[in-house]
C-alpha positions as a LaTeX table, in Angstrom:
\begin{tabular}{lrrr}
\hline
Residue & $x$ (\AA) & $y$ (\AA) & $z$ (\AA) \\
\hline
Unk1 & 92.53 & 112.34 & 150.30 \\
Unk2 & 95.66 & 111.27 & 148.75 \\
Unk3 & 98.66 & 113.24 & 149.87 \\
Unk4 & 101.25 & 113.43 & 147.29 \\
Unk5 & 104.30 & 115.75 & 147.44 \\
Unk6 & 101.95 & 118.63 & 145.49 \\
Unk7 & 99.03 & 118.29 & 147.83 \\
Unk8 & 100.91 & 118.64 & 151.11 \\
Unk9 & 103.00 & 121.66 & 149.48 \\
Unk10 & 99.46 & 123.19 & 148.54 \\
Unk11 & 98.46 & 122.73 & 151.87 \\
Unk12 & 101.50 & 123.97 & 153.81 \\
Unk13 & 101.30 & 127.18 & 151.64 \\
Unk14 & 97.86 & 127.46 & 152.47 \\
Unk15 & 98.33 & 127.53 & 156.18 \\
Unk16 & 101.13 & 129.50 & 156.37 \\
Unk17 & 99.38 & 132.12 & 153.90 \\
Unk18 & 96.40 & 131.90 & 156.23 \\
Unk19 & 98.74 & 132.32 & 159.49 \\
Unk20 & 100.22 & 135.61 & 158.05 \\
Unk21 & 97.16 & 137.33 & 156.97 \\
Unk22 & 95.74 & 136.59 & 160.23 \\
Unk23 & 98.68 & 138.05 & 162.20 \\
Unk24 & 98.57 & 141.01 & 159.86 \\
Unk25 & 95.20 & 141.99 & 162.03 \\
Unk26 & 97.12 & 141.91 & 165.35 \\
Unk27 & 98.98 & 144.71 & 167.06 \\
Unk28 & 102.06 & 143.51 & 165.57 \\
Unk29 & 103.48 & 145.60 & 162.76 \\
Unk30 & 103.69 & 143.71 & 159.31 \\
Unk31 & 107.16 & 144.00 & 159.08 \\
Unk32 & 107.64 & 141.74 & 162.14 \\
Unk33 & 105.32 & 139.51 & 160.96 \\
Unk34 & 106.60 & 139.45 & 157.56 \\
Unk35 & 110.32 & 138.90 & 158.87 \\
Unk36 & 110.20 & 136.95 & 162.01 \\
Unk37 & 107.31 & 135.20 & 162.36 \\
Unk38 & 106.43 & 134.21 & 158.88 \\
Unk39 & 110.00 & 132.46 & 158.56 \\
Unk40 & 110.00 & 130.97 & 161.94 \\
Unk41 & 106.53 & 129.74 & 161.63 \\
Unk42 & 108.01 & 128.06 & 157.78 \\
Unk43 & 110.82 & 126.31 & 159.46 \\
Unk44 & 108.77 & 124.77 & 161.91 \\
Unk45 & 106.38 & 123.95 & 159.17 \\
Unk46 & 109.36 & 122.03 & 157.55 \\
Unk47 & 110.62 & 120.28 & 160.57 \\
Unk48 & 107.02 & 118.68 & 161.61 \\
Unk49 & 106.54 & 117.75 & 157.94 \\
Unk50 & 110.09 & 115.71 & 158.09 \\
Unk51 & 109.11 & 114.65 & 161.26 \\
Unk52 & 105.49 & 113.12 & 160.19 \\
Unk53 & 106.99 & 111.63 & 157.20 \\
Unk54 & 109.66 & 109.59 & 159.11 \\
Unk55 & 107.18 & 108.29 & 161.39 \\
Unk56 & 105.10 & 107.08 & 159.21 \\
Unk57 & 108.09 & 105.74 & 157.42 \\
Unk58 & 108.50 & 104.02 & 160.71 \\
Unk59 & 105.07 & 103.05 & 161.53 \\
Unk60 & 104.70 & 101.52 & 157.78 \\
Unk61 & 107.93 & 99.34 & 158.49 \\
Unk62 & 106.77 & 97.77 & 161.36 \\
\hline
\end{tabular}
């Protein structure tokens, strides 16, 4: 699978969708879910994405 800016955006939207309708079945109310977790959950998202692409910016260099 080729993983091209569109692809990983797909996917990230996908799991994050997937992570919020399956915390919408848990004792939490959706409101939390929908304002804390959801966002928290996106920035992390972001941060490992940055993170895996500079590595492998890294690894290609070497």
């Amino acid at each position: 699978m080729e993983f091209d800016t569109a692809t990983t955006a797909g996917v990230f939207v996908a799991v994050v969708a997937l992570a919020a309708v399956g915390m919408t079945f848990t004792p939490m109310s959706t409101s939390t879910v929908l304002m804390m977790v959801v966002p928290s959950v996106v920035v992390f998202g972001v941060l490992m994405i940055v993170l895996g692409v500079k590595h492998g910016e890294y690894r290609a260099s070497r």
